[in-house]
Amino acid sequence: MQETEIAKLQLYLRRRFNDENLSVRDRANKDDSAEVYIGDEFIGVLFKDEDEGEVSYDFNMAILEIDLPQG
């Protein structure tokens, strides 16, 4: 993804989740996706999809069962 695109996505996600510690970072050797972090913790991947001239983004976040609160 382009730097300007990553900056726009980061601003959108920061506003949406009300978290200034959220960052969107370029992925080495990948031009169709970016990584999402809160602080230094990786939380997911943003994928870019272009179809018939329209662009959308898919945020994929895996949640491990062991990370869930007990009870």
PDB file of N, CA and C in Angstrom:
ATOM      1  N   MET A   1       0.834  -1.187   0.000  1.00  0.00           N
ATOM      2  CA  MET A   1       0.000   0.000   0.000  1.00  0.00           C
ATOM      3  C   MET A   1       0.876   1.247   0.000  1.00  0.00           C
ATOM      4  N   GLN A   2       0.327   2.303  -0.520  1.00  0.00           N
ATOM      5  CA  GLN A   2       1.027   3.584  -0.570  1.00  0.00           C
ATOM      6  C   GLN A   2       1.067   4.213   0.824  1.00  0.00           C
ATOM      7  N   GLU A   3       2.081   5.048   1.077  1.00  0.00           N
ATOM      8  CA  GLU A   3       2.209   5.728   2.370  1.00  0.00           C
ATOM      9  C   GLU A   3       0.989   6.577   2.680  1.00  0.00           C
ATOM     10  N   THR A   4       0.458   7.282   1.681  1.00  0.00           N
ATOM     11  CA  THR A   4      -0.713   8.130   1.916  1.00  0.00           C
ATOM     12  C   THR A   4      -1.938   7.300   2.283  1.00  0.00           C
ATOM     13  N   GLU A   5      -2.052   6.143   1.671  1.00  0.00           N
ATOM     14  CA  GLU A   5      -3.160   5.231   1.949  1.00  0.00           C
ATOM     15  C   GLU A   5      -3.062   4.706   3.386  1.00  0.00           C
ATOM     16  N   ILE A   6      -1.848   4.321   3.787  1.00  0.00           N
ATOM     17  CA  ILE A   6      -1.614   3.826   5.144  1.00  0.00           C
ATOM     18  C   ILE A   6      -1.937   4.914   6.166  1.00  0.00           C
ATOM     19  N   ALA A   7      -1.548   6.150   5.887  1.00  0.00           N
ATOM     20  CA  ALA A   7      -1.825   7.265   6.797  1.00  0.00           C
ATOM     21  C   ALA A   7      -3.331   7.490   6.944  1.00  0.00           C
ATOM     22  N   LYS A   8      -4.076   7.413   5.847  1.00  0.00           N
ATOM     23  CA  LYS A   8      -5.530   7.586   5.899  1.00  0.00           C
ATOM     24  C   LYS A   8      -6.191   6.471   6.706  1.00  0.00           C
ATOM     25  N   LEU A   9      -5.738   5.242   6.488  1.00  0.00           N
ATOM     26  CA  LEU A   9      -6.287   4.107   7.230  1.00  0.00           C
ATOM     27  C   LEU A   9      -5.981   4.228   8.718  1.00  0.00           C
ATOM     28  N   GLN A  10      -4.771   4.649   9.041  1.00  0.00           N
ATOM     29  CA  GLN A  10      -4.385   4.816  10.441  1.00  0.00           C
ATOM     30  C   GLN A  10      -5.263   5.875  11.112  1.00  0.00           C
ATOM     31  N   LEU A  11      -5.460   6.998  10.457  1.00  0.00           N
ATOM     32  CA  LEU A  11      -6.306   8.056  11.003  1.00  0.00           C
ATOM     33  C   LEU A  11      -7.734   7.551  11.210  1.00  0.00           C
ATOM     34  N   TYR A  12      -8.261   6.850  10.225  1.00  0.00           N
ATOM     35  CA  TYR A  12      -9.616   6.297  10.331  1.00  0.00           C
ATOM     36  C   TYR A  12      -9.729   5.357  11.524  1.00  0.00           C
ATOM     37  N   LEU A  13      -8.795   4.405  11.657  1.00  0.00           N
ATOM     38  CA  LEU A  13      -8.869   3.432  12.744  1.00  0.00           C
ATOM     39  C   LEU A  13      -8.655   4.082  14.113  1.00  0.00           C
ATOM     40  N   ARG A  14      -7.760   5.054  14.195  1.00  0.00           N
ATOM     41  CA  ARG A  14      -7.561   5.774  15.460  1.00  0.00           C
ATOM     42  C   ARG A  14      -8.847   6.458  15.896  1.00  0.00           C
ATOM     43  N   ARG A  15      -9.533   7.089  14.961  1.00  0.00           N
ATOM     44  CA  ARG A  15     -10.796   7.761  15.286  1.00  0.00           C
ATOM     45  C   ARG A  15     -11.889   6.747  15.632  1.00  0.00           C
ATOM     46  N   ARG A  16     -11.986   5.700  14.841  1.00  0.00           N
ATOM     47  CA  ARG A  16     -13.024   4.688  15.027  1.00  0.00           C
ATOM     48  C   ARG A  16     -12.907   3.995  16.382  1.00  0.00           C
ATOM     49  N   PHE A  17     -11.659   3.645  16.771  1.00  0.00           N
ATOM     50  CA  PHE A  17     -11.436   2.926  18.032  1.00  0.00           C
ATOM     51  C   PHE A  17     -10.997   3.838  19.169  1.00  0.00           C
ATOM     52  N   ASN A  18     -10.954   5.145  18.897  1.00  0.00           N
ATOM     53  CA  ASN A  18     -10.577   6.136  19.905  1.00  0.00           C
ATOM     54  C   ASN A  18      -9.275   5.736  20.611  1.00  0.00           C
ATOM     55  N   ASP A  19      -8.241   5.463  19.825  1.00  0.00           N
ATOM     56  CA  ASP A  19      -6.960   5.017  20.376  1.00  0.00           C
ATOM     57  C   ASP A  19      -5.800   5.576  19.546  1.00  0.00           C
ATOM     58  N   GLU A  20      -5.115   6.559  20.100  1.00  0.00           N
ATOM     59  CA  GLU A  20      -3.974   7.178  19.423  1.00  0.00           C
ATOM     60  C   GLU A  20      -2.745   6.268  19.382  1.00  0.00           C
ATOM     61  N   ASN A  21      -2.757   5.172  20.143  1.00  0.00           N
ATOM     62  CA  ASN A  21      -1.635   4.230  20.140  1.00  0.00           C
ATOM     63  C   ASN A  21      -1.719   3.229  18.993  1.00  0.00           C
ATOM     64  N   LEU A  22      -2.812   3.256  18.249  1.00  0.00           N
ATOM     65  CA  LEU A  22      -2.985   2.350  17.119  1.00  0.00           C
ATOM     66  C   LEU A  22      -2.149   2.861  15.945  1.00  0.00           C
ATOM     67  N   SER A  23      -1.439   1.941  15.305  1.00  0.00           N
ATOM     68  CA  SER A  23      -0.651   2.323  14.130  1.00  0.00           C
ATOM     69  C   SER A  23      -0.821   1.294  13.022  1.00  0.00           C
ATOM     70  N   VAL A  24      -0.750   1.783  11.803  1.00  0.00           N
ATOM     71  CA  VAL A  24      -0.799   0.937  10.610  1.00  0.00           C
ATOM     72  C   VAL A  24       0.573   1.017   9.975  1.00  0.00           C
ATOM     73  N   ARG A  25       1.170  -0.147   9.738  1.00  0.00           N
ATOM     74  CA  ARG A  25       2.546  -0.203   9.238  1.00  0.00           C
ATOM     75  C   ARG A  25       2.633  -1.022   7.959  1.00  0.00           C
ATOM     76  N   ASP A  26       3.509  -0.572   7.100  1.00  0.00           N
ATOM     77  CA  ASP A  26       3.793  -1.249   5.837  1.00  0.00           C
ATOM     78  C   ASP A  26       4.303  -2.662   6.099  1.00  0.00           C
ATOM     79  N   ARG A  27       3.968  -3.592   5.218  1.00  0.00           N
ATOM     80  CA  ARG A  27       4.495  -4.963   5.280  1.00  0.00           C
ATOM     81  C   ARG A  27       5.578  -5.107   4.221  1.00  0.00           C
ATOM     82  N   ALA A  28       6.697  -5.650   4.633  1.00  0.00           N
ATOM     83  CA  ALA A  28       7.803  -5.857   3.698  1.00  0.00           C
ATOM     84  C   ALA A  28       7.375  -6.806   2.576  1.00  0.00           C
ATOM     85  N   ASN A  29       7.679  -6.426   1.348  1.00  0.00           N
ATOM     86  CA  ASN A  29       7.421  -7.239   0.158  1.00  0.00           C
ATOM     87  C   ASN A  29       5.945  -7.518  -0.112  1.00  0.00           C
ATOM     88  N   LYS A  30       5.042  -6.745   0.497  1.00  0.00           N
ATOM     89  CA  LYS A  30       3.598  -6.903   0.244  1.00  0.00           C
ATOM     90  C   LYS A  30       3.042  -5.539  -0.115  1.00  0.00           C
ATOM     91  N   ASP A  31       2.315  -5.464  -1.227  1.00  0.00           N
ATOM     92  CA  ASP A  31       1.733  -4.176  -1.603  1.00  0.00           C
ATOM     93  C   ASP A  31       0.217  -4.163  -1.502  1.00  0.00           C
ATOM     94  N   ASP A  32      -0.373  -5.279  -1.035  1.00  0.00           N
ATOM     95  CA  ASP A  32      -1.829  -5.361  -0.931  1.00  0.00           C
ATOM     96  C   ASP A  32      -2.323  -5.417   0.508  1.00  0.00           C
ATOM     97  N   SER A  33      -1.406  -5.188   1.474  1.00  0.00           N
ATOM     98  CA  SER A  33      -1.801  -5.290   2.872  1.00  0.00           C
ATOM     99  C   SER A  33      -0.869  -4.488   3.772  1.00  0.00           C
ATOM    100  N   ALA A  34      -1.327  -4.288   5.009  1.00  0.00           N
ATOM    101  CA  ALA A  34      -0.546  -3.573   6.017  1.00  0.00           C
ATOM    102  C   ALA A  34      -0.837  -4.208   7.376  1.00  0.00           C
ATOM    103  N   GLU A  35       0.072  -4.022   8.324  1.00  0.00           N
ATOM    104  CA  GLU A  35      -0.100  -4.570   9.667  1.00  0.00           C
ATOM    105  C   GLU A  35      -0.665  -3.514  10.603  1.00  0.00           C
ATOM    106  N   VAL A  36      -1.466  -3.945  11.558  1.00  0.00           N
ATOM    107  CA  VAL A  36      -2.067  -3.042  12.539  1.00  0.00           C
ATOM    108  C   VAL A  36      -1.526  -3.399  13.923  1.00  0.00           C
ATOM    109  N   TYR A  37      -1.123  -2.353  14.657  1.00  0.00           N
ATOM    110  CA  TYR A  37      -0.559  -2.515  15.993  1.00  0.00           C
ATOM    111  C   TYR A  37      -1.265  -1.588  16.972  1.00  0.00           C
ATOM    112  N   ILE A  38      -1.306  -2.002  18.226  1.00  0.00           N
ATOM    113  CA  ILE A  38      -1.623  -1.106  19.329  1.00  0.00           C
ATOM    114  C   ILE A  38      -0.367  -1.083  20.175  1.00  0.00           C
ATOM    115  N   GLY A  39       0.282   0.071  20.201  1.00  0.00           N
ATOM    116  CA  GLY A  39       1.606   0.155  20.815  1.00  0.00           C
ATOM    117  C   GLY A  39       2.545  -0.726  20.016  1.00  0.00           C
ATOM    118  N   ASP A  40       3.224  -1.635  20.692  1.00  0.00           N
ATOM    119  CA  ASP A  40       4.129  -2.572  20.015  1.00  0.00           C
ATOM    120  C   ASP A  40       3.498  -3.932  19.765  1.00  0.00           C
ATOM    121  N   GLU A  41       2.211  -4.073  20.111  1.00  0.00           N
ATOM    122  CA  GLU A  41       1.550  -5.368  19.966  1.00  0.00           C
ATOM    123  C   GLU A  41       0.825  -5.472  18.626  1.00  0.00           C
ATOM    124  N   PHE A  42       1.222  -6.458  17.835  1.00  0.00           N
ATOM    125  CA  PHE A  42       0.572  -6.742  16.563  1.00  0.00           C
ATOM    126  C   PHE A  42      -0.828  -7.263  16.849  1.00  0.00           C
ATOM    127  N   ILE A  43      -1.844  -6.679  16.188  1.00  0.00           N
ATOM    128  CA  ILE A  43      -3.215  -7.146  16.416  1.00  0.00           C
ATOM    129  C   ILE A  43      -3.907  -7.667  15.162  1.00  0.00           C
ATOM    130  N   GLY A  44      -3.380  -7.362  13.985  1.00  0.00           N
ATOM    131  CA  GLY A  44      -4.047  -7.860  12.793  1.00  0.00           C
ATOM    132  C   GLY A  44      -3.476  -7.318  11.498  1.00  0.00           C
ATOM    133  N   VAL A  45      -4.139  -7.686  10.408  1.00  0.00           N
ATOM    134  CA  VAL A  45      -3.698  -7.302   9.073  1.00  0.00           C
ATOM    135  C   VAL A  45      -4.860  -6.651   8.330  1.00  0.00           C
ATOM    136  N   LEU A  46      -4.563  -5.577   7.628  1.00  0.00           N
ATOM    137  CA  LEU A  46      -5.506  -4.915   6.736  1.00  0.00           C
ATOM    138  C   LEU A  46      -5.192  -5.343   5.311  1.00  0.00           C
ATOM    139  N   PHE A  47      -6.179  -5.882   4.617  1.00  0.00           N
ATOM    140  CA  PHE A  47      -6.002  -6.285   3.227  1.00  0.00           C
ATOM    141  C   PHE A  47      -6.760  -5.323   2.321  1.00  0.00           C
ATOM    142  N   LYS A  48      -6.137  -4.960   1.216  1.00  0.00           N
ATOM    143  CA  LYS A  48      -6.761  -4.087   0.228  1.00  0.00           C
ATOM    144  C   LYS A  48      -7.384  -4.953  -0.860  1.00  0.00           C
ATOM    145  N   ASP A  49      -8.615  -4.614  -1.236  1.00  0.00           N
ATOM    146  CA  ASP A  49      -9.312  -5.343  -2.285  1.00  0.00           C
ATOM    147  C   ASP A  49      -9.789  -4.353  -3.337  1.00  0.00           C
ATOM    148  N   GLU A  50      -9.391  -4.584  -4.567  1.00  0.00           N
ATOM    149  CA  GLU A  50      -9.840  -3.757  -5.685  1.00  0.00           C
ATOM    150  C   GLU A  50     -10.670  -4.627  -6.614  1.00  0.00           C
ATOM    151  N   ASP A  51     -11.921  -4.218  -6.836  1.00  0.00           N
ATOM    152  CA  ASP A  51     -12.829  -4.982  -7.678  1.00  0.00           C
ATOM    153  C   ASP A  51     -13.653  -4.029  -8.527  1.00  0.00           C
ATOM    154  N   GLU A  52     -13.527  -4.145  -9.823  1.00  0.00           N
ATOM    155  CA  GLU A  52     -14.278  -3.329 -10.778  1.00  0.00           C
ATOM    156  C   GLU A  52     -14.131  -1.838 -10.475  1.00  0.00           C
ATOM    157  N   GLY A  53     -12.917  -1.418 -10.151  1.00  0.00           N
ATOM    158  CA  GLY A  53     -12.635  -0.009  -9.926  1.00  0.00           C
ATOM    159  C   GLY A  53     -12.958   0.496  -8.534  1.00  0.00           C
ATOM    160  N   GLU A  54     -13.548  -0.336  -7.687  1.00  0.00           N
ATOM    161  CA  GLU A  54     -13.866   0.059  -6.321  1.00  0.00           C
ATOM    162  C   GLU A  54     -12.856  -0.553  -5.366  1.00  0.00           C
ATOM    163  N   VAL A  55     -12.465   0.219  -4.347  1.00  0.00           N
ATOM    164  CA  VAL A  55     -11.473  -0.230  -3.368  1.00  0.00           C
ATOM    165  C   VAL A  55     -12.146  -0.398  -2.014  1.00  0.00           C
ATOM    166  N   SER A  56     -11.847  -1.492  -1.341  1.00  0.00           N
ATOM    167  CA  SER A  56     -12.307  -1.705   0.031  1.00  0.00           C
ATOM    168  C   SER A  56     -11.159  -2.326   0.827  1.00  0.00           C
ATOM    169  N   TYR A  57     -11.310  -2.326   2.128  1.00  0.00           N
ATOM    170  CA  TYR A  57     -10.280  -2.861   3.018  1.00  0.00           C
ATOM    171  C   TYR A  57     -10.921  -3.847   3.985  1.00  0.00           C
ATOM    172  N   ASP A  58     -10.216  -4.924   4.253  1.00  0.00           N
ATOM    173  CA  ASP A  58     -10.694  -5.955   5.163  1.00  0.00           C
ATOM    174  C   ASP A  58      -9.706  -6.066   6.313  1.00  0.00           C
ATOM    175  N   PHE A  59     -10.192  -5.871   7.543  1.00  0.00           N
ATOM    176  CA  PHE A  59      -9.349  -5.988   8.721  1.00  0.00           C
ATOM    177  C   PHE A  59      -9.526  -7.381   9.303  1.00  0.00           C
ATOM    178  N   ASN A  60      -8.422  -8.123   9.405  1.00  0.00           N
ATOM    179  CA  ASN A  60      -8.443  -9.493   9.898  1.00  0.00           C
ATOM    180  C   ASN A  60      -7.669  -9.559  11.208  1.00  0.00           C
ATOM    181  N   MET A  61      -8.369  -9.942  12.287  1.00  0.00           N
ATOM    182  CA  MET A  61      -7.754 -10.025  13.603  1.00  0.00           C
ATOM    183  C   MET A  61      -8.063 -11.391  14.200  1.00  0.00           C
ATOM    184  N   ALA A  62      -7.026 -12.157  14.461  1.00  0.00           N
ATOM    185  CA  ALA A  62      -7.198 -13.461  15.088  1.00  0.00           C
ATOM    186  C   ALA A  62      -7.195 -13.279  16.608  1.00  0.00           C
ATOM    187  N   ILE A  63      -8.126 -13.962  17.289  1.00  0.00           N
ATOM    188  CA  ILE A  63      -8.184 -13.920  18.756  1.00  0.00           C
ATOM    189  C   ILE A  63      -8.007 -15.350  19.246  1.00  0.00           C
ATOM    190  N   LEU A  64      -6.916 -15.557  19.974  1.00  0.00           N
ATOM    191  CA  LEU A  64      -6.643 -16.889  20.509  1.00  0.00           C
ATOM    192  C   LEU A  64      -7.471 -17.136  21.765  1.00  0.00           C
ATOM    193  N   GLU A  65      -7.986 -18.332  21.899  1.00  0.00           N
ATOM    194  CA  GLU A  65      -8.794 -18.679  23.057  1.00  0.00           C
ATOM    195  C   GLU A  65      -8.041 -18.468  24.367  1.00  0.00           C
ATOM    196  N   ILE A  66      -6.726 -18.736  24.346  1.00  0.00           N
ATOM    197  CA  ILE A  66      -5.937 -18.591  25.580  1.00  0.00           C
ATOM    198  C   ILE A  66      -5.809 -17.129  26.016  1.00  0.00           C
ATOM    199  N   ASP A  67      -6.073 -16.191  25.109  1.00  0.00           N
ATOM    200  CA  ASP A  67      -6.005 -14.766  25.440  1.00  0.00           C
ATOM    201  C   ASP A  67      -7.309 -14.232  26.029  1.00  0.00           C
ATOM    202  N   LEU A  68      -8.379 -15.017  25.946  1.00  0.00           N
ATOM    203  CA  LEU A  68      -9.680 -14.577  26.454  1.00  0.00           C
ATOM    204  C   LEU A  68      -9.727 -14.672  27.983  1.00  0.00           C
ATOM    205  N   PRO A  69     -10.497 -13.767  28.625  1.00  0.00           N
ATOM    206  CA  PRO A  69     -10.639 -13.848  30.077  1.00  0.00           C
ATOM    207  C   PRO A  69     -11.296 -15.171  30.482  1.00  0.00           C
ATOM    208  N   GLN A  70     -10.906 -15.685  31.602  1.00  0.00           N
ATOM    209  CA  GLN A  70     -11.497 -16.927  32.108  1.00  0.00           C
ATOM    210  C   GLN A  70     -12.812 -16.615  32.817  1.00  0.00           C
ATOM    211  N   GLY A  71     -13.772 -17.521  32.683  1.00  0.00           N
ATOM    212  CA  GLY A  71     -15.019 -17.353  33.433  1.00  0.00           C
ATOM    213  C   GLY A  71     -16.226 -17.157  32.632  1.00  0.00           C
TER     214      GLY A  71
END
